[in-house]
Amino acid sequence: MAEQNLLKSISNDALLDLTQRYGQSAFGFGAGHGPGAPGRFPLTPATDFLSGQTAKSNESGGEHTSDDEDAFDSLESRKRGAPFGDDKPGGPLAKKSKEQRSLRLSINARERRRMHDLNDALDGLRAVIPYAHSPSVRKLSKIATLLLAKNYILMQAQALEEMRRLVAYLNQGQSLSSPIPAALAPFGQATAVYPFSGSALASCAEKCSNFSGTPSTLFKHCNDKP
DNA sequence: TAGGCCATCTGGTCCT
DNA sequence: AGGACCAGATGGCCTA
């Protein structure tokens, strides 16, 4: 039952909250920041996160014996309606030798465990990126989770850069009472960073239309036609 | 009912 | 050799 609640659609309020948090920069300025930019964000927490995941992965890998895993696998396969009945008499593994079959089952279990670890990591990611975590809100899909996380990181990096500029500006002995320079405009005008924060009148479609480059499937819930 | 999302199986490839 | 990683295929579940 809790799962069904999780699968309910994201409400418009949830989208509004999400878009206000991320803004245009979150979905827009990914260009030029591909994976080929190593060292761009040398963040220690990321390293800790990775090491934590590795530890978790090893931990989960050692939770079950292979026998436990096989028993668990068969049960889970039936529950999920696995397409290939690896333990059925007429299944694809039926013709193979016992050794081959055993090896195949072992590989399947490993792959399943690997995917579960991956999903656990995605759950961890969902837990730390800002979106509506209410039980009445549908869980973010995998692709949406990754895209939101990427844009959230980019947005945080941008905010950090702006903060550094502000600190540098203040260190020059300038008074804040003087007009805010253009370089610091985002701090004086929230809409420069969060274009939706002051646009309560904007339609859902208008907001969605600003997310160029984001797969339209992420906004299936949007009932407004642009 | 079509489309999206997901879990699982499977075979191939690469790495240690 | 064994394990990790990857991509394709398949079928189930859910929603519009």
PDB file of N, CA, C and O in Angstrom, chain A residues 3-4 14 20 40 45 56 60 63 87 96 118 120 130 132 134 144 153 159 162 169 181 184 195 197 219-220:
ATOM      1  N   GLU A   3       3.687   1.492  -1.237  1.00  0.00           N
ATOM      2  CA  GLU A   3       4.274   1.617  -2.564  1.00  0.00           C
ATOM      3  C   GLU A   3       3.308   2.303  -3.510  1.00  0.00           C
ATOM      4  O   GLU A   3       3.700   3.106  -4.341  1.00  0.00           O
ATOM      5  N   GLN A   4       2.033   1.951  -3.365  1.00  0.00           N
ATOM      6  CA  GLN A   4       1.058   2.577  -4.250  1.00  0.00           C
ATOM      7  C   GLN A   4       0.973   4.063  -4.003  1.00  0.00           C
ATOM      8  O   GLN A   4       0.828   4.846  -4.927  1.00  0.00           O
ATOM      9  N   ALA A  14       4.150  20.157  -6.239  1.00  0.00           N
ATOM     10  CA  ALA A  14       5.470  19.538  -6.145  1.00  0.00           C
ATOM     11  C   ALA A  14       6.364  20.046  -7.256  1.00  0.00           C
ATOM     12  O   ALA A  14       7.536  20.333  -7.047  1.00  0.00           O
ATOM     13  N   GLN A  20      11.097  25.937  -8.452  1.00  0.00           N
ATOM     14  CA  GLN A  20      11.572  27.100  -7.716  1.00  0.00           C
ATOM     15  C   GLN A  20      12.947  26.835  -7.134  1.00  0.00           C
ATOM     16  O   GLN A  20      13.794  27.710  -7.056  1.00  0.00           O
ATOM     17  N   ARG A  40      36.811  19.626 -11.697  1.00  0.00           N
ATOM     18  CA  ARG A  40      36.005  20.835 -11.691  1.00  0.00           C
ATOM     19  C   ARG A  40      35.395  21.056 -10.317  1.00  0.00           C
ATOM     20  O   ARG A  40      35.346  22.160  -9.820  1.00  0.00           O
ATOM     21  N   PRO A  45      32.987  15.629   0.162  1.00  0.00           N
ATOM     22  CA  PRO A  45      31.822  14.790   0.437  1.00  0.00           C
ATOM     23  C   PRO A  45      31.548  13.751  -0.640  1.00  0.00           C
ATOM     24  O   PRO A  45      31.108  12.658  -0.342  1.00  0.00           O
ATOM     25  N   LYS A  56      29.161  -0.148   1.420  1.00  0.00           N
ATOM     26  CA  LYS A  56      27.820  -0.711   1.475  1.00  0.00           C
ATOM     27  C   LYS A  56      27.688  -1.858   0.498  1.00  0.00           C
ATOM     28  O   LYS A  56      27.100  -2.883   0.797  1.00  0.00           O
ATOM     29  N   SER A  60      26.597  -5.518   1.404  1.00  0.00           N
ATOM     30  CA  SER A  60      25.429  -6.220   0.909  1.00  0.00           C
ATOM     31  C   SER A  60      25.837  -7.487   0.177  1.00  0.00           C
ATOM     32  O   SER A  60      25.117  -8.472   0.172  1.00  0.00           O
ATOM     33  N   GLU A  63      26.052 -10.370   2.542  1.00  0.00           N
ATOM     34  CA  GLU A  63      24.921 -10.642   3.417  1.00  0.00           C
ATOM     35  C   GLU A  63      24.390 -12.053   3.249  1.00  0.00           C
ATOM     36  O   GLU A  63      23.960 -12.684   4.189  1.00  0.00           O
ATOM     37  N   ASP A  87      14.357 -21.681 -13.383  1.00  0.00           N
ATOM     38  CA  ASP A  87      14.253 -22.926 -12.645  1.00  0.00           C
ATOM     39  C   ASP A  87      13.091 -23.778 -13.153  1.00  0.00           C
ATOM     40  O   ASP A  87      12.662 -24.706 -12.526  1.00  0.00           O
ATOM     41  N   LYS A  96      21.071 -27.121 -20.393  1.00  0.00           N
ATOM     42  CA  LYS A  96      22.479 -27.019 -20.071  1.00  0.00           C
ATOM     43  C   LYS A  96      22.850 -27.979 -18.948  1.00  0.00           C
ATOM     44  O   LYS A  96      22.002 -28.473 -18.204  1.00  0.00           O
ATOM     45  N   LEU A 118      22.910  -0.570  -7.160  1.00  0.00           N
ATOM     46  CA  LEU A 118      22.734   0.638  -7.971  1.00  0.00           C
ATOM     47  C   LEU A 118      21.452   1.361  -7.573  1.00  0.00           C
ATOM     48  O   LEU A 118      21.422   2.587  -7.438  1.00  0.00           O
ATOM     49  N   ASP A 120      19.938   1.156  -4.699  1.00  0.00           N
ATOM     50  CA  ASP A 120      20.131   1.727  -3.364  1.00  0.00           C
ATOM     51  C   ASP A 120      20.837   3.071  -3.460  1.00  0.00           C
ATOM     52  O   ASP A 120      20.492   4.025  -2.758  1.00  0.00           O
ATOM     53  N   PRO A 130      16.758  18.025  -3.522  1.00  0.00           N
ATOM     54  CA  PRO A 130      15.522  18.659  -3.084  1.00  0.00           C
ATOM     55  C   PRO A 130      14.373  18.465  -4.061  1.00  0.00           C
ATOM     56  O   PRO A 130      14.356  19.047  -5.138  1.00  0.00           O
ATOM     57  N   ALA A 132       9.949  17.082  -3.643  1.00  0.00           N
ATOM     58  CA  ALA A 132       8.941  16.718  -2.660  1.00  0.00           C
ATOM     59  C   ALA A 132       9.079  15.248  -2.264  1.00  0.00           C
ATOM     60  O   ALA A 132       8.944  14.363  -3.096  1.00  0.00           O
ATOM     61  N   SER A 134       7.193  13.750  -0.094  1.00  0.00           N
ATOM     62  CA  SER A 134       5.957  13.284   0.520  1.00  0.00           C
ATOM     63  C   SER A 134       5.566  11.901   0.017  1.00  0.00           C
ATOM     64  O   SER A 134       5.782  11.569  -1.148  1.00  0.00           O
ATOM     65  N   ALA A 144      15.114  10.860 -14.152  1.00  0.00           N
ATOM     66  CA  ALA A 144      14.806  12.152 -13.549  1.00  0.00           C
ATOM     67  C   ALA A 144      15.712  12.410 -12.357  1.00  0.00           C
ATOM     68  O   ALA A 144      16.172  13.542 -12.142  1.00  0.00           O
ATOM     69  N   ILE A 153      23.725  19.929  -8.680  1.00  0.00           N
ATOM     70  CA  ILE A 153      25.160  20.127  -8.467  1.00  0.00           C
ATOM     71  C   ILE A 153      25.639  21.374  -9.196  1.00  0.00           C
ATOM     72  O   ILE A 153      26.391  22.198  -8.658  1.00  0.00           O
ATOM     73  N   ALA A 159      26.145  28.819  -7.318  1.00  0.00           N
ATOM     74  CA  ALA A 159      25.915  29.600  -6.107  1.00  0.00           C
ATOM     75  C   ALA A 159      27.213  29.811  -5.339  1.00  0.00           C
ATOM     76  O   ALA A 159      27.474  30.889  -4.804  1.00  0.00           O
ATOM     77  N   GLU A 162      29.241  32.436  -7.065  1.00  0.00           N
ATOM     78  CA  GLU A 162      28.703  33.771  -6.782  1.00  0.00           C
ATOM     79  C   GLU A 162      29.092  34.207  -5.377  1.00  0.00           C
ATOM     80  O   GLU A 162      29.418  35.371  -5.136  1.00  0.00           O
ATOM     81  N   TYR A 169      34.496  40.642  -3.324  1.00  0.00           N
ATOM     82  CA  TYR A 169      34.041  42.028  -3.438  1.00  0.00           C
ATOM     83  C   TYR A 169      34.071  42.706  -2.076  1.00  0.00           C
ATOM     84  O   TYR A 169      34.541  43.829  -1.929  1.00  0.00           O
ATOM     85  N   PRO A 181      27.066  45.689  -7.912  1.00  0.00           N
ATOM     86  CA  PRO A 181      27.605  45.547  -9.265  1.00  0.00           C
ATOM     87  C   PRO A 181      26.858  44.464 -10.058  1.00  0.00           C
ATOM     88  O   PRO A 181      26.258  43.568  -9.475  1.00  0.00           O
ATOM     89  N   LEU A 184      27.218  40.874  -9.305  1.00  0.00           N
ATOM     90  CA  LEU A 184      26.559  40.317  -8.133  1.00  0.00           C
ATOM     91  C   LEU A 184      25.045  40.408  -8.234  1.00  0.00           C
ATOM     92  O   LEU A 184      24.337  40.194  -7.253  1.00  0.00           O
ATOM     93  N   PRO A 195      14.405  31.813 -11.686  1.00  0.00           N
ATOM     94  CA  PRO A 195      13.495  32.559 -12.555  1.00  0.00           C
ATOM     95  C   PRO A 195      12.029  32.343 -12.246  1.00  0.00           C
ATOM     96  O   PRO A 195      11.196  33.095 -12.694  1.00  0.00           O
ATOM     97  N   SER A 197      10.780  32.020  -9.085  1.00  0.00           N
ATOM     98  CA  SER A 197      10.401  32.346  -7.721  1.00  0.00           C
ATOM     99  C   SER A 197       9.413  33.509  -7.656  1.00  0.00           C
ATOM    100  O   SER A 197       8.607  33.577  -6.751  1.00  0.00           O
ATOM    101  N   PHE A 219       7.943  15.831 -17.625  1.00  0.00           N
ATOM    102  CA  PHE A 219       6.864  16.756 -17.319  1.00  0.00           C
ATOM    103  C   PHE A 219       5.536  16.226 -17.828  1.00  0.00           C
ATOM    104  O   PHE A 219       4.664  16.977 -18.232  1.00  0.00           O
ATOM    105  N   LYS A 220       5.418  14.953 -17.779  1.00  0.00           N
ATOM    106  CA  LYS A 220       4.175  14.347 -18.246  1.00  0.00           C
ATOM    107  C   LYS A 220       2.988  14.805 -17.424  1.00  0.00           C
ATOM    108  O   LYS A 220       1.857  14.799 -17.891  1.00  0.00           O
TER     109      LYS A 220
END
